[in-house]
Each structure stands twice: as C-alpha cells, then as structure tokens.
PDB file of C-alpha atoms in Angstrom:
ATOM      1  CA  MET L1041     -87.696  35.703 -13.216  1.00  0.00           C
ATOM      2  CA  ASP L1042     -85.536  32.783 -14.417  1.00  0.00           C
ATOM      3  CA  ASN L1043     -85.136  32.000 -18.123  1.00  0.00           C
ATOM      4  CA  LEU L1044     -86.897  35.049 -19.521  1.00  0.00           C
ATOM      5  CA  THR L1045     -86.380  34.891 -23.278  1.00  0.00           C
ATOM      6  CA  PHE L1046     -86.409  38.110 -25.257  1.00  0.00           C
ATOM      7  CA  TYR L1047     -85.824  39.171 -28.852  1.00  0.00           C
ATOM      8  CA  ILE L1048     -84.495  42.477 -30.130  1.00  0.00           C
ATOM      9  CA  VAL L1049     -85.841  43.786 -33.418  1.00  0.00           C
ATOM     10  CA  ASP L1050     -85.394  46.999 -35.391  1.00  0.00           C
ATOM     11  CA  VAL L1051     -88.769  48.380 -36.472  1.00  0.00           C
ATOM     12  CA  PHE L1052     -89.373  50.774 -39.379  1.00  0.00           C
ATOM     13  CA  ALA L1053     -85.854  49.834 -40.494  1.00  0.00           C
ATOM     14  CA  LEU L1054     -84.584  49.172 -44.008  1.00  0.00           C
ATOM     15  CA  GLU L1055     -81.419  47.479 -42.707  1.00  0.00           C
ATOM     16  CA  LYS L1056     -80.049  46.290 -39.383  1.00  0.00           C
ATOM     17  CA  TYR L1057     -79.155  48.878 -36.767  1.00  0.00           C
ATOM     18  CA  THR L1058     -81.560  51.489 -38.101  1.00  0.00           C
ATOM     19  CA  GLY L1059     -85.182  52.149 -37.183  1.00  0.00           C
ATOM     20  CA  ASN L1060     -86.457  51.882 -33.618  1.00  0.00           C
ATOM     21  CA  GLN L1061     -85.178  49.188 -31.281  1.00  0.00           C
ATOM     22  CA  LEU L1062     -87.664  46.984 -29.449  1.00  0.00           C
ATOM     23  CA  ALA L1063     -87.278  44.189 -26.907  1.00  0.00           C
ATOM     24  CA  VAL L1064     -90.046  41.561 -26.933  1.00  0.00           C
ATOM     25  CA  PHE L1065     -90.362  39.097 -24.029  1.00  0.00           C
ATOM     26  CA  THR L1066     -92.241  35.931 -24.954  1.00  0.00           C
ATOM     27  CA  ASN L1067     -92.289  33.670 -21.862  1.00  0.00           C
ATOM     28  CA  ILE L1068     -92.951  35.996 -18.964  1.00  0.00           C
ATOM     29  CA  GLY L1069     -94.533  33.514 -16.537  1.00  0.00           C
ATOM     30  CA  GLU L1070     -95.996  35.338 -13.538  1.00  0.00           C
ATOM     31  CA  LEU L1071     -94.185  38.651 -13.808  1.00  0.00           C
ATOM     32  CA  SER L1072     -95.788  41.434 -11.800  1.00  0.00           C
ATOM     33  CA  ASP L1073     -96.490  44.895 -13.163  1.00  0.00           C
ATOM     34  CA  GLY L1074     -93.545  46.223 -11.170  1.00  0.00           C
ATOM     35  CA  GLU L1075     -91.192  43.576 -12.544  1.00  0.00           C
ATOM     36  CA  MET L1076     -92.209  44.346 -16.126  1.00  0.00           C
ATOM     37  CA  GLN L1077     -91.625  48.042 -15.478  1.00  0.00           C
ATOM     38  CA  ARG L1078     -88.181  47.400 -13.999  1.00  0.00           C
ATOM     39  CA  ILE L1079     -87.227  45.183 -16.945  1.00  0.00           C
ATOM     40  CA  ALA L1080     -88.318  47.916 -19.364  1.00  0.00           C
ATOM     41  CA  LYS L1081     -86.146  50.353 -17.428  1.00  0.00           C
ATOM     42  CA  GLU L1082     -83.229  47.921 -17.625  1.00  0.00           C
ATOM     43  CA  MET L1083     -83.644  47.482 -21.400  1.00  0.00           C
ATOM     44  CA  ASN L1084     -83.947  51.288 -21.696  1.00  0.00           C
ATOM     45  CA  TYR L1085     -85.382  51.256 -25.220  1.00  0.00           C
ATOM     46  CA  SER L1086     -88.257  53.562 -26.128  1.00  0.00           C
ATOM     47  CA  GLU L1087     -90.544  50.596 -25.408  1.00  0.00           C
ATOM     48  CA  THR L1088     -90.358  46.972 -24.294  1.00  0.00           C
ATOM     49  CA  THR L1089     -93.255  44.548 -24.800  1.00  0.00           C
ATOM     50  CA  PHE L1090     -94.406  41.451 -22.959  1.00  0.00           C
ATOM     51  CA  VAL L1091     -96.485  38.698 -24.591  1.00  0.00           C
ATOM     52  CA  ILE L1092     -98.676  37.663 -21.661  1.00  0.00           C
ATOM     53  CA  SER L1093     -99.580  34.260 -23.113  1.00  0.00           C
ATOM     54  CA  PRO L1094     -98.819  32.305 -26.307  1.00  0.00           C
ATOM     55  CA  ASP L1095    -102.513  31.398 -26.470  1.00  0.00           C
ATOM     56  CA  ILE L1096    -105.137  33.364 -28.386  1.00  0.00           C
ATOM     57  CA  ARG L1097    -107.808  35.061 -26.268  1.00  0.00           C
ATOM     58  CA  GLU L1098    -110.884  36.592 -27.918  1.00  0.00           C
ATOM     59  CA  GLY L1099    -109.172  36.453 -31.303  1.00  0.00           C
ATOM     60  CA  GLY L1100    -105.879  38.068 -30.306  1.00  0.00           C
ATOM     61  CA  TYR L1101    -102.686  37.859 -28.265  1.00  0.00           C
ATOM     62  CA  ASP L1102    -102.522  39.728 -24.967  1.00  0.00           C
ATOM     63  CA  VAL L1103     -99.572  42.147 -25.018  1.00  0.00           C
ATOM     64  CA  ARG L1104     -98.427  44.904 -22.667  1.00  0.00           C
ATOM     65  CA  ILE L1105     -96.177  47.830 -23.579  1.00  0.00           C
ATOM     66  CA  PHE L1106     -93.827  49.722 -21.252  1.00  0.00           C
ATOM     67  CA  THR L1107     -91.528  52.697 -21.719  1.00  0.00           C
ATOM     68  CA  PRO L1108     -88.651  53.083 -19.228  1.00  0.00           C
ATOM     69  CA  GLU L1109     -91.031  55.174 -17.110  1.00  0.00           C
ATOM     70  CA  GLN L1110     -94.589  53.860 -17.503  1.00  0.00           C
ATOM     71  CA  GLU L1111     -97.014  51.499 -19.236  1.00  0.00           C
ATOM     72  CA  LEU L1112     -98.673  52.660 -22.457  1.00  0.00           C
ATOM     73  CA  PRO L1113    -102.119  51.683 -23.775  1.00  0.00           C
ATOM     74  CA  PHE L1114    -100.778  51.664 -27.345  1.00  0.00           C
ATOM     75  CA  ALA L1115     -97.604  52.310 -29.314  1.00  0.00           C
ATOM     76  CA  GLY L1116     -96.853  51.791 -32.982  1.00  0.00           C
ATOM     77  CA  HIS L1117     -93.421  50.250 -33.380  1.00  0.00           C
ATOM     78  CA  PRO L1118     -94.048  47.851 -30.441  1.00  0.00           C
ATOM     79  CA  THR L1119     -97.245  46.674 -32.158  1.00  0.00           C
ATOM     80  CA  LEU L1120     -95.495  45.834 -35.450  1.00  0.00           C
ATOM     81  CA  GLY L1121     -92.371  44.426 -33.781  1.00  0.00           C
ATOM     82  CA  THR L1122     -94.366  42.199 -31.429  1.00  0.00           C
ATOM     83  CA  ALA L1123     -96.582  40.984 -34.278  1.00  0.00           C
ATOM     84  CA  TYR L1124     -93.432  39.991 -36.164  1.00  0.00           C
ATOM     85  CA  ILE L1125     -92.103  37.994 -33.195  1.00  0.00           C
ATOM     86  CA  LEU L1126     -95.493  36.342 -32.679  1.00  0.00           C
ATOM     87  CA  GLN L1127     -95.495  35.155 -36.288  1.00  0.00           C
ATOM     88  CA  GLN L1128     -91.840  34.091 -36.270  1.00  0.00           C
ATOM     89  CA  LYS L1129     -91.540  32.462 -32.835  1.00  0.00           C
ATOM     90  CA  ILE L1130     -95.011  31.520 -31.572  1.00  0.00           C
ATOM     91  CA  ILE L1131     -97.207  30.912 -34.632  1.00  0.00           C
ATOM     92  CA  ASN L1132     -94.247  29.554 -36.636  1.00  0.00           C
ATOM     93  CA  LYS L1133     -95.943  29.675 -40.043  1.00  0.00           C
ATOM     94  CA  PRO L1134     -97.051  32.342 -42.538  1.00  0.00           C
ATOM     95  CA  VAL L1135    -100.307  34.077 -41.608  1.00  0.00           C
ATOM     96  CA  GLU L1136    -101.961  36.965 -43.398  1.00  0.00           C
ATOM     97  CA  SER L1137    -103.031  38.743 -40.229  1.00  0.00           C
ATOM     98  CA  LEU L1138    -103.120  38.613 -36.454  1.00  0.00           C
ATOM     99  CA  ASN L1139    -104.498  40.741 -33.637  1.00  0.00           C
ATOM    100  CA  LEU L1140    -102.848  42.229 -30.570  1.00  0.00           C
ATOM    101  CA  ASN L1141    -104.994  42.778 -27.477  1.00  0.00           C
ATOM    102  CA  LEU L1142    -103.623  46.022 -26.036  1.00  0.00           C
ATOM    103  CA  LYS L1143    -104.889  48.331 -23.289  1.00  0.00           C
ATOM    104  CA  VAL L1144    -106.400  50.551 -26.003  1.00  0.00           C
ATOM    105  CA  GLY L1145    -108.265  47.598 -27.486  1.00  0.00           C
ATOM    106  CA  GLN L1146    -107.632  45.061 -30.231  1.00  0.00           C
ATOM    107  CA  ILE L1147    -105.256  46.213 -32.991  1.00  0.00           C
ATOM    108  CA  PRO L1148    -105.156  44.216 -36.267  1.00  0.00           C
ATOM    109  CA  VAL L1149    -101.843  43.708 -38.074  1.00  0.00           C
ATOM    110  CA  THR L1150    -101.497  42.407 -41.636  1.00  0.00           C
ATOM    111  CA  LEU L1151     -98.317  40.757 -42.910  1.00  0.00           C
ATOM    112  CA  HIS L1152     -97.038  40.851 -46.488  1.00  0.00           C
ATOM    113  CA  TYR L1153     -94.479  38.287 -47.676  1.00  0.00           C
ATOM    114  CA  ALA L1154     -91.776  37.994 -50.304  1.00  0.00           C
ATOM    115  CA  GLU L1155     -90.666  34.392 -50.904  1.00  0.00           C
ATOM    116  CA  GLN L1156     -92.056  33.284 -47.508  1.00  0.00           C
ATOM    117  CA  ALA L1157     -90.224  36.051 -45.620  1.00  0.00           C
ATOM    118  CA  VAL L1158     -92.174  38.860 -43.969  1.00  0.00           C
ATOM    119  CA  GLU L1159     -91.489  42.001 -46.008  1.00  0.00           C
ATOM    120  CA  TRP L1160     -93.924  44.609 -44.674  1.00  0.00           C
ATOM    121  CA  LEU L1161     -96.296  44.807 -41.719  1.00  0.00           C
ATOM    122  CA  TRP L1162     -99.279  47.144 -41.489  1.00  0.00           C
ATOM    123  CA  MET L1163    -101.413  48.044 -38.475  1.00  0.00           C
ATOM    124  CA  GLN L1164    -104.794  49.722 -38.474  1.00  0.00           C
ATOM    125  CA  GLN L1165    -104.954  52.248 -35.692  1.00  0.00           C
ATOM    126  CA  LYS L1166    -108.006  53.569 -33.894  1.00  0.00           C
ATOM    127  CA  ALA L1167    -109.847  56.420 -35.626  1.00  0.00           C
ATOM    128  CA  PRO L1168    -108.163  59.724 -34.734  1.00  0.00           C
ATOM    129  CA  VAL L1169    -109.658  62.042 -32.147  1.00  0.00           C
ATOM    130  CA  PHE L1170    -108.913  65.763 -32.602  1.00  0.00           C
ATOM    131  CA  ASN L1171    -108.574  67.824 -29.454  1.00  0.00           C
ATOM    132  CA  GLN L1172    -107.471  71.359 -28.615  1.00  0.00           C
ATOM    133  CA  ASN L1173    -105.405  73.671 -30.796  1.00  0.00           C
ATOM    134  CA  LEU L1174    -102.333  75.292 -29.238  1.00  0.00           C
ATOM    135  CA  GLU L1175    -100.654  78.649 -29.708  1.00  0.00           C
ATOM    136  CA  ILE L1176     -97.792  79.080 -32.170  1.00  0.00           C
ATOM    137  CA  ASP L1177     -95.751  81.234 -29.777  1.00  0.00           C
ATOM    138  CA  THR L1178     -96.012  78.591 -27.042  1.00  0.00           C
ATOM    139  CA  LEU L1179     -94.673  75.796 -29.236  1.00  0.00           C
ATOM    140  CA  ALA L1180     -91.999  78.019 -30.763  1.00  0.00           C
ATOM    141  CA  LYS L1181     -90.566  78.577 -27.272  1.00  0.00           C
ATOM    142  CA  VAL L1182     -90.676  74.847 -26.483  1.00  0.00           C
ATOM    143  CA  LEU L1183     -88.850  74.027 -29.746  1.00  0.00           C
ATOM    144  CA  ASN L1184     -86.400  76.959 -29.530  1.00  0.00           C
ATOM    145  CA  LEU L1185     -87.581  78.245 -32.918  1.00  0.00           C
ATOM    146  CA  ASP L1186     -88.928  81.545 -34.156  1.00  0.00           C
ATOM    147  CA  SER L1187     -92.710  81.676 -34.474  1.00  0.00           C
ATOM    148  CA  SER L1188     -92.339  82.455 -38.189  1.00  0.00           C
ATOM    149  CA  GLU L1189     -90.816  78.982 -38.762  1.00  0.00           C
ATOM    150  CA  ILE L1190     -94.112  77.265 -37.909  1.00  0.00           C
ATOM    151  CA  ASP L1191     -96.520  76.842 -40.831  1.00  0.00           C
ATOM    152  CA  ASN L1192     -99.557  78.870 -39.762  1.00  0.00           C
ATOM    153  CA  ARG L1193    -101.710  77.531 -42.620  1.00  0.00           C
ATOM    154  CA  PHE L1194    -102.379  74.479 -40.436  1.00  0.00           C
ATOM    155  CA  PRO L1195    -103.151  74.195 -36.710  1.00  0.00           C
ATOM    156  CA  ILE L1196    -100.930  72.996 -33.913  1.00  0.00           C
ATOM    157  CA  GLN L1197    -103.243  70.346 -32.506  1.00  0.00           C
ATOM    158  CA  GLU L1198    -103.530  67.490 -30.056  1.00  0.00           C
ATOM    159  CA  VAL L1199    -104.477  64.295 -31.938  1.00  0.00           C
ATOM    160  CA  SER L1200    -104.884  60.740 -30.626  1.00  0.00           C
ATOM    161  CA  THR L1201    -105.273  57.302 -32.198  1.00  0.00           C
ATOM    162  CA  GLY L1202    -104.814  55.695 -28.774  1.00  0.00           C
ATOM    163  CA  VAL L1203    -102.020  57.861 -27.375  1.00  0.00           C
ATOM    164  CA  PRO L1204    -102.246  61.644 -27.869  1.00  0.00           C
ATOM    165  CA  PHE L1205     -99.529  63.736 -29.537  1.00  0.00           C
ATOM    166  CA  ILE L1206     -99.131  67.432 -30.218  1.00  0.00           C
ATOM    167  CA  ILE L1207     -98.720  67.826 -34.005  1.00  0.00           C
ATOM    168  CA  VAL L1208     -96.642  70.824 -35.142  1.00  0.00           C
ATOM    169  CA  PRO L1209     -96.222  71.773 -38.844  1.00  0.00           C
ATOM    170  CA  LEU L1210     -92.985  73.528 -39.861  1.00  0.00           C
ATOM    171  CA  LYS L1211     -92.088  75.197 -43.144  1.00  0.00           C
ATOM    172  CA  THR L1212     -88.525  73.959 -43.706  1.00  0.00           C
ATOM    173  CA  HIS L1213     -86.114  71.125 -43.059  1.00  0.00           C
ATOM    174  CA  SER L1214     -83.590  73.612 -41.683  1.00  0.00           C
ATOM    175  CA  SER L1215     -85.999  74.478 -38.876  1.00  0.00           C
ATOM    176  CA  LEU L1216     -86.720  70.809 -38.156  1.00  0.00           C
ATOM    177  CA  LYS L1217     -83.015  70.005 -37.847  1.00  0.00           C
ATOM    178  CA  ARG L1218     -82.363  72.978 -35.526  1.00  0.00           C
ATOM    179  CA  ILE L1219     -84.949  72.037 -32.894  1.00  0.00           C
ATOM    180  CA  LYS L1220     -83.545  71.936 -29.372  1.00  0.00           C
ATOM    181  CA  ILE L1221     -86.199  71.272 -26.747  1.00  0.00           C
ATOM    182  CA  ASN L1222     -86.452  73.794 -23.931  1.00  0.00           C
ATOM    183  CA  LYS L1223     -87.214  71.309 -21.169  1.00  0.00           C
ATOM    184  CA  ASP L1224     -88.594  73.887 -18.742  1.00  0.00           C
ATOM    185  CA  LYS L1225     -91.046  75.163 -21.372  1.00  0.00           C
ATOM    186  CA  TYR L1226     -91.831  71.598 -22.478  1.00  0.00           C
ATOM    187  CA  PHE L1227     -92.802  70.384 -19.005  1.00  0.00           C
ATOM    188  CA  GLU L1228     -94.708  73.614 -18.380  1.00  0.00           C
ATOM    189  CA  LEU L1229     -96.695  72.926 -21.564  1.00  0.00           C
ATOM    190  CA  VAL L1230     -97.491  69.255 -20.932  1.00  0.00           C
ATOM    191  CA  ASP L1231     -98.788  70.108 -17.464  1.00  0.00           C
ATOM    192  CA  THR L1232    -101.702  71.718 -19.338  1.00  0.00           C
ATOM    193  CA  THR L1233    -102.256  69.169 -22.146  1.00  0.00           C
ATOM    194  CA  GLN L1234    -103.556  65.646 -22.495  1.00  0.00           C
ATOM    195  CA  ALA L1235    -100.721  64.913 -24.932  1.00  0.00           C
ATOM    196  CA  LYS L1236     -97.290  64.580 -23.361  1.00  0.00           C
ATOM    197  CA  SER L1237     -95.277  64.098 -26.573  1.00  0.00           C
ATOM    198  CA  ILE L1238     -94.668  66.307 -29.608  1.00  0.00           C
ATOM    199  CA  LEU L1239     -94.417  65.347 -33.294  1.00  0.00           C
ATOM    200  CA  VAL L1240     -92.912  68.030 -35.536  1.00  0.00           C
ATOM    201  CA  PHE L1241     -92.939  67.620 -39.331  1.00  0.00           C
ATOM    202  CA  CYS L1242     -92.014  69.448 -42.522  1.00  0.00           C
ATOM    203  CA  PRO L1243     -92.452  68.841 -46.279  1.00  0.00           C
ATOM    204  CA  GLU L1244     -88.699  68.874 -47.022  1.00  0.00           C
ATOM    205  CA  THR L1245     -86.770  65.618 -46.663  1.00  0.00           C
ATOM    206  CA  TYR L1246     -83.330  64.016 -46.683  1.00  0.00           C
ATOM    207  CA  HIS L1247     -84.373  61.738 -49.563  1.00  0.00           C
ATOM    208  CA  ALA L1248     -86.399  62.873 -52.562  1.00  0.00           C
ATOM    209  CA  GLU L1249     -88.531  59.707 -52.616  1.00  0.00           C
ATOM    210  CA  ASN L1250     -89.944  60.552 -49.182  1.00  0.00           C
ATOM    211  CA  ASP L1251     -92.813  62.963 -48.580  1.00  0.00           C
ATOM    212  CA  LEU L1252     -92.287  64.294 -45.052  1.00  0.00           C
ATOM    213  CA  SER L1253     -89.558  64.449 -42.447  1.00  0.00           C
ATOM    214  CA  VAL L1254     -90.523  64.035 -38.782  1.00  0.00           C
ATOM    215  CA  ARG L1255     -89.072  64.319 -35.287  1.00  0.00           C
ATOM    216  CA  VAL L1256     -90.774  63.120 -32.066  1.00  0.00           C
ATOM    217  CA  PHE L1257     -89.942  64.304 -28.536  1.00  0.00           C
ATOM    218  CA  ALA L1258     -91.258  62.468 -25.453  1.00  0.00           C
ATOM    219  CA  ASP L1259     -89.156  63.399 -22.419  1.00  0.00           C
ATOM    220  CA  TYR L1260     -92.212  62.963 -20.187  1.00  0.00           C
ATOM    221  CA  LEU L1261     -92.124  59.224 -21.059  1.00  0.00           C
ATOM    222  CA  GLY L1262     -88.358  58.966 -20.558  1.00  0.00           C
ATOM    223  CA  VAL L1263     -87.615  59.237 -24.305  1.00  0.00           C
ATOM    224  CA  PRO L1264     -85.932  62.575 -25.169  1.00  0.00           C
ATOM    225  CA  GLU L1265     -86.201  61.823 -28.909  1.00  0.00           C
ATOM    226  CA  ASP L1266     -87.692  58.756 -30.557  1.00  0.00           C
ATOM    227  CA  PRO L1267     -86.219  57.383 -33.814  1.00  0.00           C
ATOM    228  CA  ALA L1268     -89.474  55.966 -35.267  1.00  0.00           C
ATOM    229  CA  THR L1269     -92.898  56.441 -33.721  1.00  0.00           C
ATOM    230  CA  GLY L1270     -95.803  54.515 -35.226  1.00  0.00           C
ATOM    231  CA  SER L1271     -98.426  55.880 -32.835  1.00  0.00           C
ATOM    232  CA  ALA L1272     -97.388  59.494 -33.449  1.00  0.00           C
ATOM    233  CA  ASN L1273     -97.282  58.978 -37.205  1.00  0.00           C
ATOM    234  CA  GLY L1274    -100.764  57.470 -37.083  1.00  0.00           C
ATOM    235  CA  CYS L1275    -101.898  60.712 -35.451  1.00  0.00           C
ATOM    236  CA  LEU L1276    -100.027  62.600 -38.172  1.00  0.00           C
ATOM    237  CA  ALA L1277    -101.775  60.588 -40.911  1.00  0.00           C
ATOM    238  CA  GLY L1278    -105.163  61.458 -39.425  1.00  0.00           C
ATOM    239  CA  TYR L1279    -104.149  65.123 -39.085  1.00  0.00           C
ATOM    240  CA  LEU L1280    -102.994  65.298 -42.717  1.00  0.00           C
ATOM    241  CA  ALA L1281    -106.311  63.856 -43.890  1.00  0.00           C
ATOM    242  CA  GLN L1282    -108.403  66.021 -41.582  1.00  0.00           C
ATOM    243  CA  HIS L1283    -106.746  69.265 -42.672  1.00  0.00           C
ATOM    244  CA  SER L1284    -106.255  68.349 -46.374  1.00  0.00           C
ATOM    245  CA  TYR L1285    -102.498  68.920 -46.138  1.00  0.00           C
ATOM    246  CA  PHE L1286    -101.992  67.303 -49.562  1.00  0.00           C
ATOM    247  CA  GLY L1287    -105.369  68.415 -50.911  1.00  0.00           C
ATOM    248  CA  GLU L1288    -108.453  66.226 -50.879  1.00  0.00           C
ATOM    249  CA  LYS L1289    -106.795  63.005 -52.040  1.00  0.00           C
ATOM    250  CA  PRO L1290    -106.275  60.096 -49.604  1.00  0.00           C
ATOM    251  CA  ILE L1291    -102.978  60.015 -47.701  1.00  0.00           C
ATOM    252  CA  ASN L1292    -100.491  57.466 -49.061  1.00  0.00           C
ATOM    253  CA  ILE L1293     -97.001  58.672 -48.185  1.00  0.00           C
ATOM    254  CA  ARG L1294     -93.474  57.826 -47.027  1.00  0.00           C
ATOM    255  CA  VAL L1295     -92.202  59.482 -43.847  1.00  0.00           C
ATOM    256  CA  GLU L1296     -88.591  59.600 -42.653  1.00  0.00           C
ATOM    257  CA  GLN L1297     -87.656  59.932 -38.991  1.00  0.00           C
ATOM    258  CA  GLY L1298     -84.653  59.429 -36.724  1.00  0.00           C
ATOM    259  CA  TYR L1299     -81.929  60.906 -38.924  1.00  0.00           C
ATOM    260  CA  GLU L1300     -80.966  63.547 -36.366  1.00  0.00           C
ATOM    261  CA  ILE L1301     -80.145  60.887 -33.758  1.00  0.00           C
ATOM    262  CA  GLY L1302     -78.404  58.388 -36.043  1.00  0.00           C
ATOM    263  CA  ARG L1303     -81.308  55.899 -36.405  1.00  0.00           C
ATOM    264  CA  PRO L1304     -82.778  56.566 -39.874  1.00  0.00           C
ATOM    265  CA  SER L1305     -86.261  55.121 -40.226  1.00  0.00           C
ATOM    266  CA  LEU L1306     -89.002  54.793 -42.827  1.00  0.00           C
ATOM    267  CA  LEU L1307     -92.728  54.724 -42.044  1.00  0.00           C
ATOM    268  CA  LEU L1308     -95.530  54.246 -44.566  1.00  0.00           C
ATOM    269  CA  LEU L1309     -98.761  56.131 -43.840  1.00  0.00           C
ATOM    270  CA  LYS L1310    -102.240  55.723 -45.287  1.00  0.00           C
ATOM    271  CA  ALA L1311    -105.372  57.587 -44.254  1.00  0.00           C
ATOM    272  CA  GLU L1312    -108.729  58.301 -45.819  1.00  0.00           C
ATOM    273  CA  LYS L1313    -111.735  60.263 -44.669  1.00  0.00           C
ATOM    274  CA  ASN L1314    -115.086  58.513 -44.736  1.00  0.00           C
ATOM    275  CA  ALA L1315    -118.539  59.602 -43.656  1.00  0.00           C
ATOM    276  CA  ASP L1316    -117.943  59.833 -39.924  1.00  0.00           C
ATOM    277  CA  SER L1317    -114.279  59.059 -39.207  1.00  0.00           C
ATOM    278  CA  ILE L1318    -110.825  58.592 -40.714  1.00  0.00           C
ATOM    279  CA  ASP L1319    -109.234  55.202 -41.408  1.00  0.00           C
ATOM    280  CA  VAL L1320    -105.541  55.198 -40.441  1.00  0.00           C
ATOM    281  CA  PHE L1321    -102.877  52.618 -41.341  1.00  0.00           C
ATOM    282  CA  VAL L1322     -99.152  52.654 -40.550  1.00  0.00           C
ATOM    283  CA  GLY L1323     -96.677  50.227 -42.108  1.00  0.00           C
ATOM    284  CA  GLY L1324     -93.011  49.348 -42.059  1.00  0.00           C
ATOM    285  CA  LYS L1325     -90.350  46.686 -42.007  1.00  0.00           C
ATOM    286  CA  VAL L1326     -89.133  44.673 -38.993  1.00  0.00           C
ATOM    287  CA  ILE L1327     -85.633  43.158 -38.856  1.00  0.00           C
ATOM    288  CA  MET L1328     -84.469  40.609 -36.275  1.00  0.00           C
ATOM    289  CA  VAL L1329     -81.263  41.644 -34.510  1.00  0.00           C
ATOM    290  CA  ALA L1330     -80.699  39.457 -31.438  1.00  0.00           C
ATOM    291  CA  LYS L1331     -82.043  36.901 -28.994  1.00  0.00           C
ATOM    292  CA  GLY L1332     -81.243  36.898 -25.288  1.00  0.00           C
ATOM    293  CA  GLU L1333     -82.188  35.627 -21.868  1.00  0.00           C
ATOM    294  CA  PHE L1334     -82.575  37.260 -18.470  1.00  0.00           C
ATOM    295  CA  VAL L1335     -80.868  35.168 -15.768  1.00  0.00           C
TER     296      VAL L1335
END
C-alpha cells in the first residue's frame, strides 16, 4: 500500500468547499477488496473511488466505488468526479467524452469546456426501473412528518437507474427542512425494500433560479445525509418524467441539495420519455481541492 496517490474533488459544487466530497485513487497497484474498503472507511466520505488501471479496456476505464460500509455498483458524484480526474491526470488533454466501466455497466460521461478548462460534466444513467409504491403513513413516520405534508398527487416509489432509491414528494420547503429521520422506523422500512436510501423533494427552493430542493438519507450505507447525490437525482429525473410532475414536457431542471448540512450543491437534470424507456442525464461541476498520498 505504499505511495497511493489520491485526489480530493468537490462534485456538484459551484465553488470550493461546497458540493459532495470525493476521494479518487489513481495508482492502486494490487489492492484487495478489503483494503479498498478499509481505505474508503478511513477517508469517510460518502464515496471513495479507485481507478483500477490507467489503460482503456473495452472502451472505458475500470473503476470501483465504495462507501464507508460497502461497495456500490453505481453512484453519481463518484462517476463525474472520477471522470474529471481521469481527464485531468491520466488522459492529460481535452476529450469530449469518456466511459467508466462500473459494476452496473459502462457509463458514458461528456465534458464541456470553457477556454480549455472543464466547465460541466454530464453522465447518462441507465434507464430507470420503477418498482413498488409505498404507503404515505409509513414514510411520514420515518421522516417525522405529518402524513398531510406528503404530496399525495404523486406516488412514493422505489426507482433505480443502477442503485434504487425511495422517492418521496413533499408539498413545502418547511417540511423538507424539518425532516428528522426516525432511525428505528427507517431500518424497519429498509428491511422490506430493495431501496435502502430515501430522496425527499419539494417544489420550493432556497434560490429562485432552482426548480426543486432535495435531501437524501442513506444511513444503511453509512451516510446519514448526503450533500449531493447524482444516482438519486437520476432516479428523481426518471420519476418526474414518468409521472409528468411538470406536465408532459421533457425534464430540464436545476436541483439544489445539501443546504441543511452546510454543503450547498447544484445538480442539473434532464430526462425525456421515448417509446419504451426514459433517457436520463445528470450534470454538474467538479472542482479540484487537494492531492495526497497514503504512506
């Protein structure tokens, strides 16, 4: 484990020290699964990624993603943050796109530049899969809210674009800000669901230019609250399109997250229904913060 180089980036951030922190290891040698998991626990960010090789295999770069507790087949901010480091530190020249080979499959990322600097990154996620609907009263107890605060015009539903999330629509920003997870009820719920994490959203925001405000809770994965969750917001984009939340028009919106835990974040969501599925894209900025080495 000598000379393990890593980079820290803020993803879905508009300035340093906002967004979601990510550690990316680029020269991992022969690390075992257990060693990668222990390093992720040591970093203690929502996720840590490991570039398995600097060489392209089957058109993409092999990457693995770990939370402090377990490996994930896919996650959003690690995908964008790792793509940024690949372009900056391994490819070392402007490219329009690259692919990450993840456990969920190959995920394409496009890069948009301003004066040779990467300005925005976009990933196309897997087509959303819509699973069971859940009861309003059950989620109200988990969130410590009254059932009347949940918007019953739309379902509470498990949705996955690679990792499943429970999507919960609220009516007001006041309700979103007052959420306090009842951990006993939360773990009782996720014992019965494929999804182990919850995304809650509302149409009121901190900033008028944004369209939705979001919070994500993932205690099961060792992340009590996540500041910016690309995978969950991809599920949200598919949900919004599926249930015509904004009417029949394609989804093209700005979503804020992380304000309640002091890590304000901005995610861009696009989704459009086609004949047999929904195309989902999630975009944001990545900002380099630090470089380090494990000794």
